[in-house]
Coordinates of C-alpha atoms in Angstrom, one line a residue:
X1 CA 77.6 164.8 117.3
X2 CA 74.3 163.5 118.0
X3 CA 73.0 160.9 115.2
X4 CA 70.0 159.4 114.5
X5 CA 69.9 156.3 112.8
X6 CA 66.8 154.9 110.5
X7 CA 66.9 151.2 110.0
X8 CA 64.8 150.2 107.4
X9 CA 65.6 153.4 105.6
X10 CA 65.0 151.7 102.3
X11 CA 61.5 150.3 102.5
X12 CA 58.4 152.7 101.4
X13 CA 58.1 155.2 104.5
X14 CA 62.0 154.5 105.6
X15 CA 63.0 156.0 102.4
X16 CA 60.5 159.2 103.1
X17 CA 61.7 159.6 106.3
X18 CA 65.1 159.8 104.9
X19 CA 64.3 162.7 102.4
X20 CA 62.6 164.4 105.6
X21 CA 65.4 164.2 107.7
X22 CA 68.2 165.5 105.1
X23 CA 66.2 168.5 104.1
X24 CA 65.5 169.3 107.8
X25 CA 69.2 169.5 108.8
X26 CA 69.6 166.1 110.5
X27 CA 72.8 163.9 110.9
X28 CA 71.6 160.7 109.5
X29 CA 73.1 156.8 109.1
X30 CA 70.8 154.8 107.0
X31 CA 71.0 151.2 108.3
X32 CA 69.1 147.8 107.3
X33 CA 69.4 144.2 105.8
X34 CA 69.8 144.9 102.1
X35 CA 73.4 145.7 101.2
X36 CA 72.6 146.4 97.7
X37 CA 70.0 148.7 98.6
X38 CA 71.2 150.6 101.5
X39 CA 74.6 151.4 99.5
X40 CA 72.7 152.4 96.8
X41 CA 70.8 155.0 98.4
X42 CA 74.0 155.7 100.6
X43 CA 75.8 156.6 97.2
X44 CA 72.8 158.8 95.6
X45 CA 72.7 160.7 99.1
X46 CA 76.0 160.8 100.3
X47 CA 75.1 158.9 103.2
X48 CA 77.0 156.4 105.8
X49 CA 75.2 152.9 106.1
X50 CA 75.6 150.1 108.2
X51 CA 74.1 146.6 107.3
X52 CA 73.1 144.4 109.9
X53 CA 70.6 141.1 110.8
X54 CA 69.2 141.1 113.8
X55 CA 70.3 137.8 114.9
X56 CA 73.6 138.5 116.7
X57 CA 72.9 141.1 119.8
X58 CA 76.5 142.2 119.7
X59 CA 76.3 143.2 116.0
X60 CA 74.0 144.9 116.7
X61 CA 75.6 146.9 119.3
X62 CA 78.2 147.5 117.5
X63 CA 76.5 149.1 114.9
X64 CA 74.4 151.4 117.6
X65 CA 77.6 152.6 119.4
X66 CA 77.8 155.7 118.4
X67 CA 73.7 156.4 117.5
X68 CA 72.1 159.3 120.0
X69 CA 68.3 157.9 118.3
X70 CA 67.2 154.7 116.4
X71 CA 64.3 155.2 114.4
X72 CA 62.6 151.7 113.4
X73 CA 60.8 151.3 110.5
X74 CA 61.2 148.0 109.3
X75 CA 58.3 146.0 109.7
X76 CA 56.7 143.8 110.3
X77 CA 57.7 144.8 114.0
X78 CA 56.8 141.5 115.5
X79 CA 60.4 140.8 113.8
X80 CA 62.2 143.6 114.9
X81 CA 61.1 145.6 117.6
X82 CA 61.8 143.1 120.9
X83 CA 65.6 142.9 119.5
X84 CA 66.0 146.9 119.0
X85 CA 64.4 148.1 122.2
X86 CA 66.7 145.7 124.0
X87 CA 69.3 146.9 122.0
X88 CA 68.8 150.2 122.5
X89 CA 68.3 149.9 126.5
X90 CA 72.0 148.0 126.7
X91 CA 73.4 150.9 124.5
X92 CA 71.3 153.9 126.1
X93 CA 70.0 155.1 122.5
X94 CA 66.2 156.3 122.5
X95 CA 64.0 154.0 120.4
X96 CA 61.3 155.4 118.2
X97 CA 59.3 153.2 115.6
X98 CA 56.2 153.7 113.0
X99 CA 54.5 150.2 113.9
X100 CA 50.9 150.5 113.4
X101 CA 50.8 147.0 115.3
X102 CA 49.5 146.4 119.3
X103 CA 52.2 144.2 120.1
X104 CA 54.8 146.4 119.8
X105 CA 53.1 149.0 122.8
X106 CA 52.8 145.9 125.3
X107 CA 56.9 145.3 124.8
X108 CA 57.2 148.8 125.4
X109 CA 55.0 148.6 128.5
X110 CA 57.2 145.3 129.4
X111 CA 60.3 146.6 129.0
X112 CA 59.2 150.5 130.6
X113 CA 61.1 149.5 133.8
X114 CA 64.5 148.8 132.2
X115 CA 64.2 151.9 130.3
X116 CA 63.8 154.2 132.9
X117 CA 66.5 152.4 135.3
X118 CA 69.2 152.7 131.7
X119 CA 68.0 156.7 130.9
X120 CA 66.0 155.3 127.7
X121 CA 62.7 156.5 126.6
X122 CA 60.6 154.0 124.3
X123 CA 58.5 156.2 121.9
X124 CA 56.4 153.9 119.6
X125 CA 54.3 155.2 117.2
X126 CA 56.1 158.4 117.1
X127 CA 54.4 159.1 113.5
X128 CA 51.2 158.1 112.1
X129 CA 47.9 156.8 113.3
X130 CA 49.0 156.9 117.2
X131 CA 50.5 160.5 116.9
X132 CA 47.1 161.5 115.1
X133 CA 44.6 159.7 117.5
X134 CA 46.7 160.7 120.8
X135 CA 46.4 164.3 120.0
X136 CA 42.4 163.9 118.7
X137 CA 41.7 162.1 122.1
X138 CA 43.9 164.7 124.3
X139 CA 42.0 167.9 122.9
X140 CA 38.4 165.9 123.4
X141 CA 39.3 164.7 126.8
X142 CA 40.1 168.0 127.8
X143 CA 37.1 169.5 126.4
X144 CA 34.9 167.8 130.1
X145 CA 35.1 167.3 133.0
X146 CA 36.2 163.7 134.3
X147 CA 35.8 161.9 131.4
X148 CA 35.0 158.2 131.7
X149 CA 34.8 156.7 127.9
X150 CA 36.1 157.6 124.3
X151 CA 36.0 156.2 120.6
X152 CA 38.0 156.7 118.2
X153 CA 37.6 155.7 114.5
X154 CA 40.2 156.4 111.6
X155 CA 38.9 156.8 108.4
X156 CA 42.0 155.0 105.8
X157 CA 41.8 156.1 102.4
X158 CA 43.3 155.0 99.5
X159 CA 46.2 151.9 98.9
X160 CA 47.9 150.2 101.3
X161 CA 51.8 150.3 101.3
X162 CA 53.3 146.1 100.5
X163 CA 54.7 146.8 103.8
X164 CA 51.9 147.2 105.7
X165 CA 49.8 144.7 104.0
X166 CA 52.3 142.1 105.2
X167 CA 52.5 143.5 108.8
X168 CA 48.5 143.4 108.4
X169 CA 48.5 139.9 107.7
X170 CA 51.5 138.6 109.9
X171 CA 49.6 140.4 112.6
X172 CA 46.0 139.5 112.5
X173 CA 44.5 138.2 115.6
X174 CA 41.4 136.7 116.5
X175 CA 41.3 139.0 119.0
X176 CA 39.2 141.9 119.1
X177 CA 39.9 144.5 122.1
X178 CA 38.2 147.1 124.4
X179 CA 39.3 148.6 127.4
X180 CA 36.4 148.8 130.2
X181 CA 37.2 150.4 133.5
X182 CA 40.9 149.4 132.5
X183 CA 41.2 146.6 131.4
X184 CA 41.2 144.6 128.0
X185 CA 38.9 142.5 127.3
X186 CA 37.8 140.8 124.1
X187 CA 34.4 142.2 122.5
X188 CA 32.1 141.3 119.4
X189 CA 33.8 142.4 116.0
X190 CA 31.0 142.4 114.2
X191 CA 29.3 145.3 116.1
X192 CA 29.7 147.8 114.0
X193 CA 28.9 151.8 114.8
X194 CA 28.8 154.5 112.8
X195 CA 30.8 157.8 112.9
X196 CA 30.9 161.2 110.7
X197 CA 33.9 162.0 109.6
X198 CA 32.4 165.4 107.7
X199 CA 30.6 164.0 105.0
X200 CA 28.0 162.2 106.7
X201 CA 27.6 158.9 109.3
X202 CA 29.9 155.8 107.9
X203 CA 29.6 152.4 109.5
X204 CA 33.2 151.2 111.3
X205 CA 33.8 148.0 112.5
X206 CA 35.8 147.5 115.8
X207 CA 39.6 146.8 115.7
X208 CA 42.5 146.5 118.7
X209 CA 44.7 149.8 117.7
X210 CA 47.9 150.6 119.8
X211 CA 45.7 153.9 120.9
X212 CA 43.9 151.1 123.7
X213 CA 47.3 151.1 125.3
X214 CA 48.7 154.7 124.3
X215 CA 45.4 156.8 124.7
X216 CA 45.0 155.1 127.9
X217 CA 48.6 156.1 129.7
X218 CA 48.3 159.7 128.5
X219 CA 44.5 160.4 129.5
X220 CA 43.5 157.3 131.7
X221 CA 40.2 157.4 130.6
X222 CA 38.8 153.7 132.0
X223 CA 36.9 153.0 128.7
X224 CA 38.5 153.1 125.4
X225 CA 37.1 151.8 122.3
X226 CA 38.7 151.9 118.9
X227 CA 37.3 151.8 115.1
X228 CA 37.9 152.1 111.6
X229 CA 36.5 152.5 108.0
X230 CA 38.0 152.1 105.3
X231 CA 37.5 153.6 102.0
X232 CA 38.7 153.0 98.3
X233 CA 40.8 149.7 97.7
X234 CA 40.5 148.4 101.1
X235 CA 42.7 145.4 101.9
X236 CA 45.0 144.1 99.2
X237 CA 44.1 140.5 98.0
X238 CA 46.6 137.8 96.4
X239 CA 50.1 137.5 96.4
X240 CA 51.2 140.9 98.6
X241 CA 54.5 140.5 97.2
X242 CA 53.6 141.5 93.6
X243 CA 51.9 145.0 94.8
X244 CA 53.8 148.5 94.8
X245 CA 56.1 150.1 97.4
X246 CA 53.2 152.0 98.4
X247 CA 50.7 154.8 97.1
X248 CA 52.5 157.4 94.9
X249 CA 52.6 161.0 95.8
X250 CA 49.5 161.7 93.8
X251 CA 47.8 158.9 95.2
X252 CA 48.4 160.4 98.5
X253 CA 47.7 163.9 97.7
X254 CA 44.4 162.0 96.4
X255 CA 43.6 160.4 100.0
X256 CA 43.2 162.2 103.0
X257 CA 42.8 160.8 106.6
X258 CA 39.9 161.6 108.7
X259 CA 39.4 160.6 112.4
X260 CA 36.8 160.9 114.7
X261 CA 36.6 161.1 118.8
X262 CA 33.5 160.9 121.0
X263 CA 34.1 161.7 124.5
X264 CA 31.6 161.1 127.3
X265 CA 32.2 162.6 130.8
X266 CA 30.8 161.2 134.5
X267 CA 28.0 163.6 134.3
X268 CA 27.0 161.8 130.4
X269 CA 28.0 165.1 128.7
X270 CA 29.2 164.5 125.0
X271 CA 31.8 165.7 123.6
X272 CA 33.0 165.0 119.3
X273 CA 36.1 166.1 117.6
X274 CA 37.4 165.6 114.1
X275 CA 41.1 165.3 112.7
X276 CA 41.8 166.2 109.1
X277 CA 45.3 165.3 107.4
X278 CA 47.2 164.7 104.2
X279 CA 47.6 160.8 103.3
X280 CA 48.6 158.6 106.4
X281 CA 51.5 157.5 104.9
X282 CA 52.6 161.2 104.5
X283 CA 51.6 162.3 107.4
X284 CA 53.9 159.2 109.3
X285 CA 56.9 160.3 107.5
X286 CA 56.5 164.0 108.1
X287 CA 55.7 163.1 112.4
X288 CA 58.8 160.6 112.5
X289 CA 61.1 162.8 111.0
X290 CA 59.8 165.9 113.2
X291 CA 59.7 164.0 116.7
X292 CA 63.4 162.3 115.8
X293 CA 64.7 166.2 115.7
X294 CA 62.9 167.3 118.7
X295 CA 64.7 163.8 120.7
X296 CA 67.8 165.0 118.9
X297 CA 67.5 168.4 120.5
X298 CA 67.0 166.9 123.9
X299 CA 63.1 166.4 124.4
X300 CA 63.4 163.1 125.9
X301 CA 62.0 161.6 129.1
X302 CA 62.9 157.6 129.9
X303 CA 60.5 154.9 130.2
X304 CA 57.6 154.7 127.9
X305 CA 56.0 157.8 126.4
X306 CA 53.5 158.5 123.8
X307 CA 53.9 161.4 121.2
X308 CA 50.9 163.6 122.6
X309 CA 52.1 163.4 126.3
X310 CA 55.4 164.0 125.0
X311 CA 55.2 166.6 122.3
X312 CA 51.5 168.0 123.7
X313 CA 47.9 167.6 121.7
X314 CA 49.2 169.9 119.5
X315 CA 51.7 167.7 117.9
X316 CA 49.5 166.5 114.8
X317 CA 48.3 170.1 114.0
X318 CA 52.6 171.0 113.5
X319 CA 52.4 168.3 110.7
X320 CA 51.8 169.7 107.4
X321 CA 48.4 170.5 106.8
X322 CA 46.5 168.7 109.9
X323 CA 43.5 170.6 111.8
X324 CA 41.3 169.3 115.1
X325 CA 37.9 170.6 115.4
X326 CA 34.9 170.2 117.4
X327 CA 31.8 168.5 115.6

């Protein structure tokens, strides 16, 4: 039987993910550090666990030797991704993650070439803000002809999960990227631009998303630039240790995403598309669970792929209540 396992099933969106994959049919083994935790969800869902560090290699192949598809989603990945894609390419198991964090796209770009040679396919970002931006940037790029530049800006509303605010902080960088004709190179952060997002222009200030690596190998648009505003709490001060699991389901139902694309062909003809969603942390749990069933079901292709030239630009508008439009 083919099984997917989710390690870090008990953090905010592990757990989620979990409720998503029962009630759509798939085989699951929830897997993780916290022995108290993982057997307590194991018992309320009739689940099997496994609990296991990540600082023996041949634990944790044991633990993956029977796993068709390891789903990661215990952050911060800077901690756990290099281990499980390795893991996965000696064990032939397909890797998917949720990380939301740039380093974690280069590994899979470093490690592309073991992958392919072992029959493994590294999907990072197979949920969330990299499955939504992918498929905004695919339908804009395909709306001209020869397109040479695109930026994208997320609009994040509402709280941040504890989870992410720790990857947020382990994670920041004094770099600030751009891709120009290829290649990344560091540019001004405090050169802000403004996008619409449907409720009029909002000011964005320049951040290094995964979508400079991922919106470049599924389009290969030269220029890539990426942005975001944020709206309501904003970044979580103090001691990150003391805030919740993440927003609760009314607080996402609250706080909807918004993205926007701006496309500029050869010939200097503009193109601008908006994404509306549900809550991103919804909307991450929902992708994951659906683009572990469809690599369950045999939609696989080794090396390192993104979800939209994987799945197609239509991936995000499957997930819940998601629409692309032109602006």
């Amino acid at each position: 039987m083919k099984t997917l396992m989710i390690y870090g099933a008990t953090g905010y969106t592990g757990s989620m993910i979990v409720q998503h994959a029962l009630a759509s049919g798939i085989p699951v083994i929830i897997a993780g550090r916290n022995e108290e935790k993982l057997a307590a969800m194991a018992n309320e869902l009739s689940l099997p666990f496994r609990v296991f560090t990540l600082a023996e290699p041949s634990v944790v192949d044991q633990a993956l030797a029977d796993v068709t598809v390891l789903l990661n989603c215990a952050g911060p990945f800077l901690h756990t991704a290099d281990v499980l894609i390795k893991a996965a390419i000696r064990n032939q198991v397909h890797y998917l993650d949720v990380a939301a964090e740039h380093d974690s796209y280069r590994l899979a770009e470093t490690y592309e070439r073991e992958a392919t040679a072992a029959g493994v396919m590294l999907l990072p970002g197979c949920g969330g803000t990299v499955a939504m931006l992918g498929c905004l940037a695919a339908h804009a790029a395909d709306r001209v002809k020869d397109p040479r530049s695109i930026s994208l800006a997320l609009n994040v509303t509402g709280s941040m999960s504890r989870g992410s605010a720790i990857s947020a902080t382990e994670n920041l960088s004094p770099e600030c990227l751009v891709r120009l004709n290829g290649q990344l190179i560091q540019q001004d952060p405090n050169e802000l631009r403004s996008f619409d997002f449907g409720k009029g222009a909002r000011k964005c200030f320049p951040v290094t998303l995964p979508d400079l690596v991922t919106v470049w190998r599924a389009t290969g648009i030269p220029d890539i630039a990426t942005f975001v505003h944020i709206t309501g709490t904003g970044f979580p001060r103090g001691d990150l240790s003391t805030i919740p699991d993440g927003p609760s389901a009314q607080e996402r139902e609250e706080n909807r995403y918004q993205a926007a694309a701006e496309v500029v062909s050869a010939e200097g003809k503009t193109v601008r598309m908006l994404l509306d969603t549900v809550n991103g942390y919804s909307f991450t749990a929902l992708a994951a669970t659906e683009a572990a069933r469809r690599v369950l079901a045999g939609l696989a292709r080794p090396g390192f792929q993104t979800p939209a030239e994987l799945f197609g630009k239509g991936f995000a508008e499957t997930i819940a209540d998601t629409s692309i439009t032109e602006a």
